N, CA, C and O of each residue as an XYZ file, in Angstrom:
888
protein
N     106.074     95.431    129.827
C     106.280     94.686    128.591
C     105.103     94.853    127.650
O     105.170     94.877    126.421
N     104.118     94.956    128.329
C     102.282     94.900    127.171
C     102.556     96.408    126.636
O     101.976     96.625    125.572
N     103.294     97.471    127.129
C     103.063     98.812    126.817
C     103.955     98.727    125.990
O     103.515     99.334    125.014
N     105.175     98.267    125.698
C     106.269     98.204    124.886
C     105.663     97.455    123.713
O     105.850     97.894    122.578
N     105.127     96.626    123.860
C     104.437     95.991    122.900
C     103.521     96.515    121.767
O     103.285     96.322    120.575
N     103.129     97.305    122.835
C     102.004     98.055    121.953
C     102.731     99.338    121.180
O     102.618     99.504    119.965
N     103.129     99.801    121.635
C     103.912    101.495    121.578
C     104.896    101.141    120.335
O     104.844    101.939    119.399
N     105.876     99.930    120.200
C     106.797     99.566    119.392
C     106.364     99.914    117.386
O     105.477     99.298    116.797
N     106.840    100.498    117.033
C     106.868    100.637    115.805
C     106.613     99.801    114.423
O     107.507     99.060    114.013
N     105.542     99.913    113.805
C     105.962     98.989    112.737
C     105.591     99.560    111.526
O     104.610    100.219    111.179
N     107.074     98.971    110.685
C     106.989     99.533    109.328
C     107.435     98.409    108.283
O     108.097     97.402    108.534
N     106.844     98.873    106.878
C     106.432     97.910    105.690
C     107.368     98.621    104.959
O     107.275     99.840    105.099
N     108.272     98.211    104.196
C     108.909     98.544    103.070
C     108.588     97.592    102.126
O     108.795     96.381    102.043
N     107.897     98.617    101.259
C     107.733     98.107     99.698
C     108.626     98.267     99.256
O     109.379     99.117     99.731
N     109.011     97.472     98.039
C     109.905     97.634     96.945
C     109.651     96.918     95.815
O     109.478     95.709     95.664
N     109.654     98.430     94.521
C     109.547     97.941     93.498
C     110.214     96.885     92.625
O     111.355     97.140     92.241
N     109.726     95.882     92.309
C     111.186     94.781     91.550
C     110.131     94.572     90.236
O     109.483     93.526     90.214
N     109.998     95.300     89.425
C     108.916     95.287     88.102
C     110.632     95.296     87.375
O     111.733     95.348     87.924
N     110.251     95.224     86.014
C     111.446     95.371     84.995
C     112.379     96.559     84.809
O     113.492     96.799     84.343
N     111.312     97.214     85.440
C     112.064     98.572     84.725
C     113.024     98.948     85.757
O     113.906     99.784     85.556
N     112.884     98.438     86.674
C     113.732     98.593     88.070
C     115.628     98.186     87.780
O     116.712     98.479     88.285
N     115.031     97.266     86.535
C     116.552     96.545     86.111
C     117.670     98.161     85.576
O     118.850     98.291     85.903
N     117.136     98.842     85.008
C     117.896     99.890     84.515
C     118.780    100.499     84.626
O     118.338    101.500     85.190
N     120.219    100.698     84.429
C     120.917    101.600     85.098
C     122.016    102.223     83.889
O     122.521    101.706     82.892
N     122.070    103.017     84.247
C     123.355    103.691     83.031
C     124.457    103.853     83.882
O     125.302    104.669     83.514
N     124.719    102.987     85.420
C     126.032    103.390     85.982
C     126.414    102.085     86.154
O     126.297    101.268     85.241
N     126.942    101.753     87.432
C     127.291    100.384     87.561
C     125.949    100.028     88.955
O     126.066     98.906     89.450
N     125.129    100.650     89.357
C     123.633    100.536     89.991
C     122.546    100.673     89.493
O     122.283    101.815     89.118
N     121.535     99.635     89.299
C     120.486     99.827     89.018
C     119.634    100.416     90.195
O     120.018    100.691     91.332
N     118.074    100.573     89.512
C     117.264    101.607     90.591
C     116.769    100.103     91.298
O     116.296    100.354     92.407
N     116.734     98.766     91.030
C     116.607     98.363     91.773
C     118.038     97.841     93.199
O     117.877     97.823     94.419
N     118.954     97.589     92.622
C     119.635     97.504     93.528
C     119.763     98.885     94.822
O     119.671     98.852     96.049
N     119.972     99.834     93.998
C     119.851    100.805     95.225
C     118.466    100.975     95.906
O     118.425    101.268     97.101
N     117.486    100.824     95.283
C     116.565    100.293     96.505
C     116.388     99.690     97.792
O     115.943    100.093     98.867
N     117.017     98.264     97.245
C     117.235     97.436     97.887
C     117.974     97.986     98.998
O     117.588     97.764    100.146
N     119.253     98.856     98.711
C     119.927     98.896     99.240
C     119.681    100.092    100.785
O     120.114    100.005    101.934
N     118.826    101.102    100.126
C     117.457    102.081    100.437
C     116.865    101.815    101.496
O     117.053    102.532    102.478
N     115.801    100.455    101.565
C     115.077    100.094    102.264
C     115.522     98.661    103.449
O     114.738     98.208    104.284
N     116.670     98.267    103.265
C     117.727     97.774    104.038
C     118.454     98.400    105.233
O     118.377     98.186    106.443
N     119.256     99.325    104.422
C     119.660    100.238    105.567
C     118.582    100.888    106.441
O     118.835    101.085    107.630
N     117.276    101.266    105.875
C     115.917    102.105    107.092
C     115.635    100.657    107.782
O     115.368    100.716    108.982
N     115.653     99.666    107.325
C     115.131     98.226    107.837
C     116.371     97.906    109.096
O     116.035     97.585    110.236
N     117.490     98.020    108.772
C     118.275     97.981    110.132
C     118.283     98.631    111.002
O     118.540     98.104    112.085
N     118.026     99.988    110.951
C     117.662    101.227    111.907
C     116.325    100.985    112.326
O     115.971    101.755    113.219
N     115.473    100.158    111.964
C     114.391    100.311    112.989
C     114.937     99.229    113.399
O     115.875     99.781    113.975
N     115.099     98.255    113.554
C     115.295     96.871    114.159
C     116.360     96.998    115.164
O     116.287     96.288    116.166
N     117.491     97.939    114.997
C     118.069     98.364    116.015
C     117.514     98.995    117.133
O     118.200     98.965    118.155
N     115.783     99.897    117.201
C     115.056    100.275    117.565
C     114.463     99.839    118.461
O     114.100    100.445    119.469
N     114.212     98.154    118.047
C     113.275     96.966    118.635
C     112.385     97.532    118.121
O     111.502     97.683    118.966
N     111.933     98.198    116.611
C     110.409     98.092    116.025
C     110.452     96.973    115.044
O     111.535     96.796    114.486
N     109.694     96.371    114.808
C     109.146     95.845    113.644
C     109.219     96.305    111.859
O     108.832     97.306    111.256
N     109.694     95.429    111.556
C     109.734     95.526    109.861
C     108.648     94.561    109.102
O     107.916     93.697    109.585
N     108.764     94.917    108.015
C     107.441     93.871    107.140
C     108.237     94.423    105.509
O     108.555     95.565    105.176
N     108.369     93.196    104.786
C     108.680     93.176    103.783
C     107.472     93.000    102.764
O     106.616     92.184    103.103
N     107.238     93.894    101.140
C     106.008     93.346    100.271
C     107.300     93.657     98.979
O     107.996     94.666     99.085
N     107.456     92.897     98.063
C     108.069     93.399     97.221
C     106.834     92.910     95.943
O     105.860     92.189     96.159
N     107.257     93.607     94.456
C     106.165     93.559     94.109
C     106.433     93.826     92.603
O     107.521     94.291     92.264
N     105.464     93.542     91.687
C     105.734     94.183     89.960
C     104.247     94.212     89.645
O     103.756     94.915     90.528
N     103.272     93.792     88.814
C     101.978     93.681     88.225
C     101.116     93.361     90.037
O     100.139     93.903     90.554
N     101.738     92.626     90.373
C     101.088     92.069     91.741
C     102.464     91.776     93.080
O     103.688     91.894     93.035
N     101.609     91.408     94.048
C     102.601     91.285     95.187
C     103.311     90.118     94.746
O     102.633     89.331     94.085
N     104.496     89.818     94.949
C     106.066     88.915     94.724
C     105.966     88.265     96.164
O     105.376     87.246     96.524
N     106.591     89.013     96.745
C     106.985     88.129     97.937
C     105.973     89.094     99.223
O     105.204     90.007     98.925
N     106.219     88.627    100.544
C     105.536     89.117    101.329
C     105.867     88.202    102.633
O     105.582     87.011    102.755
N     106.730     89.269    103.854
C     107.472     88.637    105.029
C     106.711     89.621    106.171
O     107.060     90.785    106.369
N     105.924     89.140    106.683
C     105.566     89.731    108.226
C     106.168     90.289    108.835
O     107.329     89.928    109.026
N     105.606     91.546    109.484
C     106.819     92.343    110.640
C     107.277     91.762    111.353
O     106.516     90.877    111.744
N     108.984     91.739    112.185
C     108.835     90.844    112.837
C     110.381     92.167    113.282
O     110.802     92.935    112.417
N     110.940     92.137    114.670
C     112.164     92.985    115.167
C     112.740     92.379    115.174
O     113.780     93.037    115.181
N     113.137     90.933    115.183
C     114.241     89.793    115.896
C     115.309     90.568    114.872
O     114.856     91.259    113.960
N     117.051     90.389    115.106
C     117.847     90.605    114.054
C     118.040     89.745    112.977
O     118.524     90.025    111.880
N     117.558     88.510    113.440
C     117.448     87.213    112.823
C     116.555     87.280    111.082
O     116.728     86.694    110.014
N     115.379     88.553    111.696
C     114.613     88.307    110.815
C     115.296     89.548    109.556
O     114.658     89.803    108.534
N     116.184     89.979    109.759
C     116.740     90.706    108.594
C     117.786     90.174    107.709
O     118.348     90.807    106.816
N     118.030     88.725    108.102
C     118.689     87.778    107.033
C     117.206     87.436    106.170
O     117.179     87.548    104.945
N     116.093     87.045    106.893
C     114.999     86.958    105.492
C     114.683     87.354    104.524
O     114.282     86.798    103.502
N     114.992     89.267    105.016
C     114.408     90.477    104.697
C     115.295     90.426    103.425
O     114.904     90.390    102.258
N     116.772     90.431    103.961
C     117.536     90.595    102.459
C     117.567     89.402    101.533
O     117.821     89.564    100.340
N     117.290     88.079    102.097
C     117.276     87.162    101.153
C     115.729     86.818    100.354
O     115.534     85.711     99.852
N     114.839     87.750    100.321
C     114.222     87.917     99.703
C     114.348     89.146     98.623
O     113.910     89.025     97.479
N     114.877     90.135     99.014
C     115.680     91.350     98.112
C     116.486     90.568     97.315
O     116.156     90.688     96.135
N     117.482     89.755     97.497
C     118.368     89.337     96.246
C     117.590     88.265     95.367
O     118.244     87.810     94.428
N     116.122     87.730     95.548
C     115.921     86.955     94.294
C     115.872     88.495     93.240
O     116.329     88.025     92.199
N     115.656     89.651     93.002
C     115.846     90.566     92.186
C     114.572     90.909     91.197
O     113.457     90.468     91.475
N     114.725     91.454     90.410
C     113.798     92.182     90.036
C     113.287     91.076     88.408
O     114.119     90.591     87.642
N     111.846     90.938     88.269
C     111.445     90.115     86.977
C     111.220     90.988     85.537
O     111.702     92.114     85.419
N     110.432     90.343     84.456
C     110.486     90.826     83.437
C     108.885     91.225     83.338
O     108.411     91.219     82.201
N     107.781     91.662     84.732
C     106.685     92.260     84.635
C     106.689     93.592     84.404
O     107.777     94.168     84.383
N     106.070     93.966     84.293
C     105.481     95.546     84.249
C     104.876     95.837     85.614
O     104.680     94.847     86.319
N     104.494     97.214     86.183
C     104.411     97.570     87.538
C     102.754     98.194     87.393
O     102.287     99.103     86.707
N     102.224     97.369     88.247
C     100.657     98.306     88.281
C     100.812     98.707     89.838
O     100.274     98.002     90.692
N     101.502     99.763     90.163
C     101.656    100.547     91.418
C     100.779    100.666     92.247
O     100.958    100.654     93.465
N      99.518    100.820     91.559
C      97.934    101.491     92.355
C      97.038    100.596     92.991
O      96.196    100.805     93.865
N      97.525     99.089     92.124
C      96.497     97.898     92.821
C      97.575     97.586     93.317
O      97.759     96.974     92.265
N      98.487     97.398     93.890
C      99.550     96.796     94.553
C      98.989     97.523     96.021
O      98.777     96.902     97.063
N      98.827     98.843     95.836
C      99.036    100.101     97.063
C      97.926     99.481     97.637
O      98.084     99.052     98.781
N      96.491     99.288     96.935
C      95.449     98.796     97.313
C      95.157     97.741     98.146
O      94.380     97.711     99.100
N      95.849     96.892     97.695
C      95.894     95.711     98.299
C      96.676     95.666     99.534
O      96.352     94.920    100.458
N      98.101     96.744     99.602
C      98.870     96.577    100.845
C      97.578     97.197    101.972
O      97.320     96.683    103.061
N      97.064     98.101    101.531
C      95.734     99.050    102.641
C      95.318     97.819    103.209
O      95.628     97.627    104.385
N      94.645     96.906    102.574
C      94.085     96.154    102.801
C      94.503     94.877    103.807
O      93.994     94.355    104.799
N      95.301     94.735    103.275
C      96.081     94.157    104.517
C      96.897     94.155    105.493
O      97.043     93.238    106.301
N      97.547     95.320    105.463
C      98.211     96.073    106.693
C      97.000     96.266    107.865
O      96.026     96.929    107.508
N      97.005     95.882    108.839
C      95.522     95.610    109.592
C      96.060     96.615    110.631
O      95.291     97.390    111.199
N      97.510     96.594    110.899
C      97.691     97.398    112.591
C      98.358     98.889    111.684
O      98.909     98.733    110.594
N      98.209    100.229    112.296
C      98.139    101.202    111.817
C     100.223    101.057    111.894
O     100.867    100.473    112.765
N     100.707    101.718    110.822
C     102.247    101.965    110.844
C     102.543    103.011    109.695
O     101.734    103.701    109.075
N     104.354    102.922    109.542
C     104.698    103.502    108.669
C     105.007    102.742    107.422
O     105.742    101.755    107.465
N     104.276    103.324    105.913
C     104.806    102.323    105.067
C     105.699    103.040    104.210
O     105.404    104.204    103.939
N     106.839    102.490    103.694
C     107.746    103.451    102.746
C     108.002    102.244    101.469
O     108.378    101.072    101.424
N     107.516    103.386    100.409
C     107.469    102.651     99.337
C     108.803    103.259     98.239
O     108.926    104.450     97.953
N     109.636    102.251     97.778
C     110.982    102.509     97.277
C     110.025    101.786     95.474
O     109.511    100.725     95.120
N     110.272    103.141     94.868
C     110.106    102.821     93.215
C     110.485    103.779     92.751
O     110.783    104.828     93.322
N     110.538    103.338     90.865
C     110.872    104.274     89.782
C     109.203    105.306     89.641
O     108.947    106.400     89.136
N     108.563    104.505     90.206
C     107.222    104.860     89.915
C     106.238    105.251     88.615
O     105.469    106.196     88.440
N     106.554    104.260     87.897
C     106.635    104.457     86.184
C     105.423    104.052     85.997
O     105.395    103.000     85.358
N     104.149    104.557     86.369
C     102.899    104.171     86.361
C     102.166    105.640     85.811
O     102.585    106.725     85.406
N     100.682    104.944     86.070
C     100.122    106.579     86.021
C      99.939    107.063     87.128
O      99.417    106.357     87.991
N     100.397    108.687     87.477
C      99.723    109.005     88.443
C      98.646    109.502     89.208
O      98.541    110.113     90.272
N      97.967    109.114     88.453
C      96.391    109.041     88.818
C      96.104    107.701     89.854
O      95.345    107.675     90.822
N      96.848    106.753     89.395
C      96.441    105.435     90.095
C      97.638    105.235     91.120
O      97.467    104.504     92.095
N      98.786    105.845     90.916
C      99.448    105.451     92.007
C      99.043    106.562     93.516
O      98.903    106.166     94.673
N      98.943    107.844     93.066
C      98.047    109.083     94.243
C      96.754    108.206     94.755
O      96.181    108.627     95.761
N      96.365    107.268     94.260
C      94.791    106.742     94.229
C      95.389    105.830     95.553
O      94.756    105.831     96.609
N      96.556    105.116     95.419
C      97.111    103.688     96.103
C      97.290    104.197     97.554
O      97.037    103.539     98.563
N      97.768    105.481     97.514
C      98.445    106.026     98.380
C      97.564    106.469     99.222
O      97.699    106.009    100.356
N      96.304    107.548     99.002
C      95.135    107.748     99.861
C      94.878    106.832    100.191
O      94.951    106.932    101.416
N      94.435    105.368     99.831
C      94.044    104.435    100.605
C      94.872    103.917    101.744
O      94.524    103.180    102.666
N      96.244    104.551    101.445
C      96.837    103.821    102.726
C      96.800    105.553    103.372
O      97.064    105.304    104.548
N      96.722    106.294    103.343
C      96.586    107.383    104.316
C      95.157    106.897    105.076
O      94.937    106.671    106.266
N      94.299    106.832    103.921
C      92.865    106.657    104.736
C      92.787    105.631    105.937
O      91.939    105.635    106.830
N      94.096    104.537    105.742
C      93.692    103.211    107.076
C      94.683    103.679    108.180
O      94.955    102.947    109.131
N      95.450    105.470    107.958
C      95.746    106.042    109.001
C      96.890    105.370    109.517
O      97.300    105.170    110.660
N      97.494    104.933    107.846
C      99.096    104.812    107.803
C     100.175    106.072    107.537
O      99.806    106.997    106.813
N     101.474    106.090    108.118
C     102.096    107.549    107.881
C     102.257    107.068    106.436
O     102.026    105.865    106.312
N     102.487    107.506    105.672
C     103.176    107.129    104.569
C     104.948    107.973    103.524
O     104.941    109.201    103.442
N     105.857    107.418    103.057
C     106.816    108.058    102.982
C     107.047    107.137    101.671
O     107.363    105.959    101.833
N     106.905    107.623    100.497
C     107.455    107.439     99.053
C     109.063    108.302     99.147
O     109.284    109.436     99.573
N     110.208    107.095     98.473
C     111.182    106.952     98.189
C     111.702    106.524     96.561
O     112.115    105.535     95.957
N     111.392    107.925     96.317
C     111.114    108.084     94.196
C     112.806    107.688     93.757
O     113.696    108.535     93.680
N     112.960    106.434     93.539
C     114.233    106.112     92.297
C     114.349    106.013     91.142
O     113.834    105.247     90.328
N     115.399    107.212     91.009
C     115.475    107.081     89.819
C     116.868    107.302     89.060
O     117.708    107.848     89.774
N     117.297    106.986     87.736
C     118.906    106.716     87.148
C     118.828    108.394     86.713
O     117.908    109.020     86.187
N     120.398    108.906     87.231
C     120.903    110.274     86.794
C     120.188    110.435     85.280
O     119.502    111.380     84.889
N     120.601    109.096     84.482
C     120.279    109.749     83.200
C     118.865    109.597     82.833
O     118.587    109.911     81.676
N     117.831    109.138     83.658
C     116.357    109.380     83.474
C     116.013    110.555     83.935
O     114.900    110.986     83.632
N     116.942    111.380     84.821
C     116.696    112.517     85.433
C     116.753    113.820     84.699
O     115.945    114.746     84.762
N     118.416    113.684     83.627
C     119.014    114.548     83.015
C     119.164    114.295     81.788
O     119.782    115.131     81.130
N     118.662    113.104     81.125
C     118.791    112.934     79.737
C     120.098    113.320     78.818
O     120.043    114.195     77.953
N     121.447    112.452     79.155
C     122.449    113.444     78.961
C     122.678    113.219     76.941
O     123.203    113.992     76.139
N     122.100    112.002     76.739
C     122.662    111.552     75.636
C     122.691    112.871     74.467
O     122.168    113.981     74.573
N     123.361    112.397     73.530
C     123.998    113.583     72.495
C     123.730    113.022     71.023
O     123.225    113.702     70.129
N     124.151    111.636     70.884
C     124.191    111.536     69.445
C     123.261    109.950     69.191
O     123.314    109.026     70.004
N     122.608    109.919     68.160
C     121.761    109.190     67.981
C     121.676    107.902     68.539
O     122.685    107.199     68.493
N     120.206    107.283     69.282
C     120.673    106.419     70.499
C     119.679    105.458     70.104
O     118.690    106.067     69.697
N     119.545    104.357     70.060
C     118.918    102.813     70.317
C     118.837    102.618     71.857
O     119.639    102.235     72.709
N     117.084    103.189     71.876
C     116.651    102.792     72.775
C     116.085    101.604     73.139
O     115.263    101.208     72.312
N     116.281    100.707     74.346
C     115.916     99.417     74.467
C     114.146     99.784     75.354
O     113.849    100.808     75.969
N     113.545     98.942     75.187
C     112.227     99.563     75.893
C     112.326     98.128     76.742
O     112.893     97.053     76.548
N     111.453     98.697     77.810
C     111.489     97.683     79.092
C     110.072     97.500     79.155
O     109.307     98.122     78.418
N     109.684     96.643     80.034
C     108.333     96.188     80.169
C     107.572     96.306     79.235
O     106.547     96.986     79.296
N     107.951     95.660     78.212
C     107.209     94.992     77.269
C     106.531     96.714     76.019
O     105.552     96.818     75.280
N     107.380     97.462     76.286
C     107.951     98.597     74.755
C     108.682     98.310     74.007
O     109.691     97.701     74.364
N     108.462     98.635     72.658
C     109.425     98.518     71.669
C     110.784     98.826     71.647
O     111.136     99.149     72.781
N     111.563     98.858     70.962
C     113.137     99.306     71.013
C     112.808    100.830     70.094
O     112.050    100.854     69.125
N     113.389    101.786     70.516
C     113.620    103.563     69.402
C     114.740    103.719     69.190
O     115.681    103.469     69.943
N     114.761    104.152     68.137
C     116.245    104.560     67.541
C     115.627    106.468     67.127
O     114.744    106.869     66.369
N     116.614    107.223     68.060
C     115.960    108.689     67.821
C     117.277    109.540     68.108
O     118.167    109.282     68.918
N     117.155    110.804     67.087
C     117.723    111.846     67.706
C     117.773    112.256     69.228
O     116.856    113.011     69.551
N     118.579    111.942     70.140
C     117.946    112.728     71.654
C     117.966    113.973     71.718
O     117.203    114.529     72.509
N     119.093    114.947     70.668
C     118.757    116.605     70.635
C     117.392    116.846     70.578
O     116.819    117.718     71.230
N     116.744    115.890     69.613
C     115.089    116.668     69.312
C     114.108    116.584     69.965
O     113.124    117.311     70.107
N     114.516    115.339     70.503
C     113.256    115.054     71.671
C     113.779    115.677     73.282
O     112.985    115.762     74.219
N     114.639    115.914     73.342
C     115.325    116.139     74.762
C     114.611    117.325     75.591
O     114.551    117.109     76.802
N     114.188    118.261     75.245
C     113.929    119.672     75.401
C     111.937    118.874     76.249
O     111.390    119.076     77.333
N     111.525    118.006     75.002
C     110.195    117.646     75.412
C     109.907    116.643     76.340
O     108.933    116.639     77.094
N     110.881    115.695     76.256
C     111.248    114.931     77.115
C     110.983    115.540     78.960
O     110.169    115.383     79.870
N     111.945    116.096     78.754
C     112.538    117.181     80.219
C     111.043    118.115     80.834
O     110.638    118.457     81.945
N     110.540    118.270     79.357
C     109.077    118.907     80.255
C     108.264    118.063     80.719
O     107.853    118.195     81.872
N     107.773    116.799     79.758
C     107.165    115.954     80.635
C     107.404    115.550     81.679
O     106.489    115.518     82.501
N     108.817    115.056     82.068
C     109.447    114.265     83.061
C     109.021    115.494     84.263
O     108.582    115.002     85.303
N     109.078    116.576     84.243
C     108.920    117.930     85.251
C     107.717    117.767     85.617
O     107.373    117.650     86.793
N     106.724    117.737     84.331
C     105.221    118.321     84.897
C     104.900    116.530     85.428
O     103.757    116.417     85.871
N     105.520    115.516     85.436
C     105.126    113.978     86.468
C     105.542    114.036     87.504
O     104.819    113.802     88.473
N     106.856    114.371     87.636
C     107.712    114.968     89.194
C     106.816    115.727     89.907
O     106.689    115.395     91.085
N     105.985    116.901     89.416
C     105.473    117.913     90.012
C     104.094    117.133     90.413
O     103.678    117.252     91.565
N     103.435    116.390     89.531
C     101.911    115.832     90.108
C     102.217    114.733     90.875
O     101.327    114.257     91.579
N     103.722    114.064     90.864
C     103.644    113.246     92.321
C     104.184    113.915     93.298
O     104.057    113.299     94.356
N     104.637    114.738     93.388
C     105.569    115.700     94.346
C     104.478    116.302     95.445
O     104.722    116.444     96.643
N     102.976    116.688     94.661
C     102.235    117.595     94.632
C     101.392    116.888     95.576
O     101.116    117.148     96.747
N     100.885    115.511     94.468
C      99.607    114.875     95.087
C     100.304    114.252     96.485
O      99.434    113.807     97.234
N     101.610    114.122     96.990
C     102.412    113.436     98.055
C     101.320    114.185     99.327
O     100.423    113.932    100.132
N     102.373    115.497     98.663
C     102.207    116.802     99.838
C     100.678    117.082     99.740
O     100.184    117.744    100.653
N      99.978    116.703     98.857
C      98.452    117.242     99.696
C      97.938    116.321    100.505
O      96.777    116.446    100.895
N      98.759    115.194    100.906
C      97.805    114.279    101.474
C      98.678    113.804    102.803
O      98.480    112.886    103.599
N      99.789    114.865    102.715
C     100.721    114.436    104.006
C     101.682    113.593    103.760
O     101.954    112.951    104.774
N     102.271    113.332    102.921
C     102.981    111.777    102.957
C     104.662    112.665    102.038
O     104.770    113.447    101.094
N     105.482    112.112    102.794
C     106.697    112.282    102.502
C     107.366    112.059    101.137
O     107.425    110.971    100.565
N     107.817    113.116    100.726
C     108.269    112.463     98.892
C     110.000    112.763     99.106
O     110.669    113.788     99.239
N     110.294    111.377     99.064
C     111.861    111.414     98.705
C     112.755    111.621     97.488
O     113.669    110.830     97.721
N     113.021    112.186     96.383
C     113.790    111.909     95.383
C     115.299    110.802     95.661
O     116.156    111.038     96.513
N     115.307    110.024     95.042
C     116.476    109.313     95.468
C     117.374    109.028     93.870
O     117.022    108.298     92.944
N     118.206    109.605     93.944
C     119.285    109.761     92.866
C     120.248    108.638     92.764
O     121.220    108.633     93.519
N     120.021    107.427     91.668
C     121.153    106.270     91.650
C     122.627    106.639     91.642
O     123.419    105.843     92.148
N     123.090    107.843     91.081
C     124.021    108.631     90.786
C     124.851    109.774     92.244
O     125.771    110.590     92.184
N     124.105    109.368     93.247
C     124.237    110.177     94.173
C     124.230    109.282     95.938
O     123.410    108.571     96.519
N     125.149    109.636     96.164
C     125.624    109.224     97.464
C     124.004    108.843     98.380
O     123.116    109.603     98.764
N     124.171    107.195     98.492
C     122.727    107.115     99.201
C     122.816    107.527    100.959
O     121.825    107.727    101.662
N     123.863    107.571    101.299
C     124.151    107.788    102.724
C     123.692    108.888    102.849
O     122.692    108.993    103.559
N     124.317    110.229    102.135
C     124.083    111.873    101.794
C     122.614    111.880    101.910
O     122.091    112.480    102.848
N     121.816    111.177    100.914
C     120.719    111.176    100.593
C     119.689    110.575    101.870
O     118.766    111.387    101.922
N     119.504    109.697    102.723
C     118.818    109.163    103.631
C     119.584    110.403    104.805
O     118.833    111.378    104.811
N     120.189    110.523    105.277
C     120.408    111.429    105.998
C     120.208    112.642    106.043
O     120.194    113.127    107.174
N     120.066    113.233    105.296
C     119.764    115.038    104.620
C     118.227    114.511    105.241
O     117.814    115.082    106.250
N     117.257    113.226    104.511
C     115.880    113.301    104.819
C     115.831    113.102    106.429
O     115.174    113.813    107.189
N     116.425    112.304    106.708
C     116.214    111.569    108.048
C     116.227    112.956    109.253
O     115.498    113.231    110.206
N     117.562    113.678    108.583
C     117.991    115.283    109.518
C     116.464    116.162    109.453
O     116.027    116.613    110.512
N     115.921    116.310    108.548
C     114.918    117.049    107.897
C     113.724    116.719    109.071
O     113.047    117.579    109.637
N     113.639    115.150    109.302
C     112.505    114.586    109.383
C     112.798    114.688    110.963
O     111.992    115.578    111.236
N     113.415    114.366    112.174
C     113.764    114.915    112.888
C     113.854    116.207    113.562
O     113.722    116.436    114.764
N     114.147    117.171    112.424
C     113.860    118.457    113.151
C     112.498    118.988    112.483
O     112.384    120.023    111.826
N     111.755    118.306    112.710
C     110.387    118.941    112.515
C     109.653    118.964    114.198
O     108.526    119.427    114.374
């Protein structure tokens, strides 16, 4: 029993619930499929007998539920997921900081966001939890149409976390748009993989079952 004890698994799912999480151009936001994201990996370990730990989070930590395997404790898990996402803004990097800091026993942490920060400070969040010799596995959400920018004819944009509203051509900006959005994909994609840590793309628009499984198959046959 002391060896089982010890040996047993434990993992932290973050999840982003900042504003921007509210977003969706389908009938799912990136926070609900999160939720929905880090739920389903949260039942599969607990089916395991490992340990889960809930931090959800926006400017600062929100809520925060101790690992715990009982099945019992995954009615907490989700009834802290449905108070839902607020009207903060997301500082990703002191959030990451602070989880290092208090995650005391070494595990896996998987962090579910839009990741709409800089990435300078969120790569920054993340070494610190590599450095306390946590695995780490980022689970990047994001809406088809933040991905592909489909719009066509002149659009009223609503701004979230505390941006203005735009009213713009999307033909003109679309082309520049699409490069930025590439060369941010690529420096978190990048800074993931130099430091070991798993980068998921997770598509609101796209079958989440397809999607956790393709990784899960991946992650397995290594």
């Amino acid at each position: 029993k002391q060896y089982e004890l010890e040996t047993n698994l434990i993992s932290w799912l973050l999840v982003d619930a900042s504003e921007s999480m509210k977003y969706a151009s389908g009938d799912v936001s990136k926070y609900d499929f999160a939720c929905r994201a880090a739920a389903t990996l949260g039942q599969l370990l607990v089916r395991q007998s490992d340990s889960v730990g809930l931090m959800t989070f926006d400017s600062a930590v929100r809520s925060f539920l101790r690992p715990a395997s009982q099945p019992s404790h995954l009615k907490d898990l989700l009834r802290l997921l449905t108070v839902g996402p607020g009207s903060e803004s997301s500082r990703i990097g002191s959030v990451l900081h602070e989880a290092a800091d208090r995650f005391n026993r070494r595990g896996v942490v998987m962090l579910f966001s839009d990741l709409l920060d800089e990435p300078e400070a969120i790569l920054a969040g993340l070494r610190h939890l590599r450095y306390r010799r946590h695995e780490v596995i980022v689970f990047h959400v994001l809406d088809g149409a933040e991905l592909d920018f489909p719009s066509r004819q002149a659009t009223l944009f609503r701004g979230l976390e505390h941006l203005p509203e735009l009213l713009t051509d999307p033909l003109g900006v679309r082309e520049g748009y699409l490069n930025e959005l590439r060369e941010y994909l690529q420096a978190i994609e990048l800074g993931c993989r130099h430091h070991q840590i798993d980068y998921v793309l997770l598509r609101t628009d796209r079958d989440l079952g397809l999607s956790l499984a393709e990784y899960l198959g991946k992650r397995a046959a290594r």
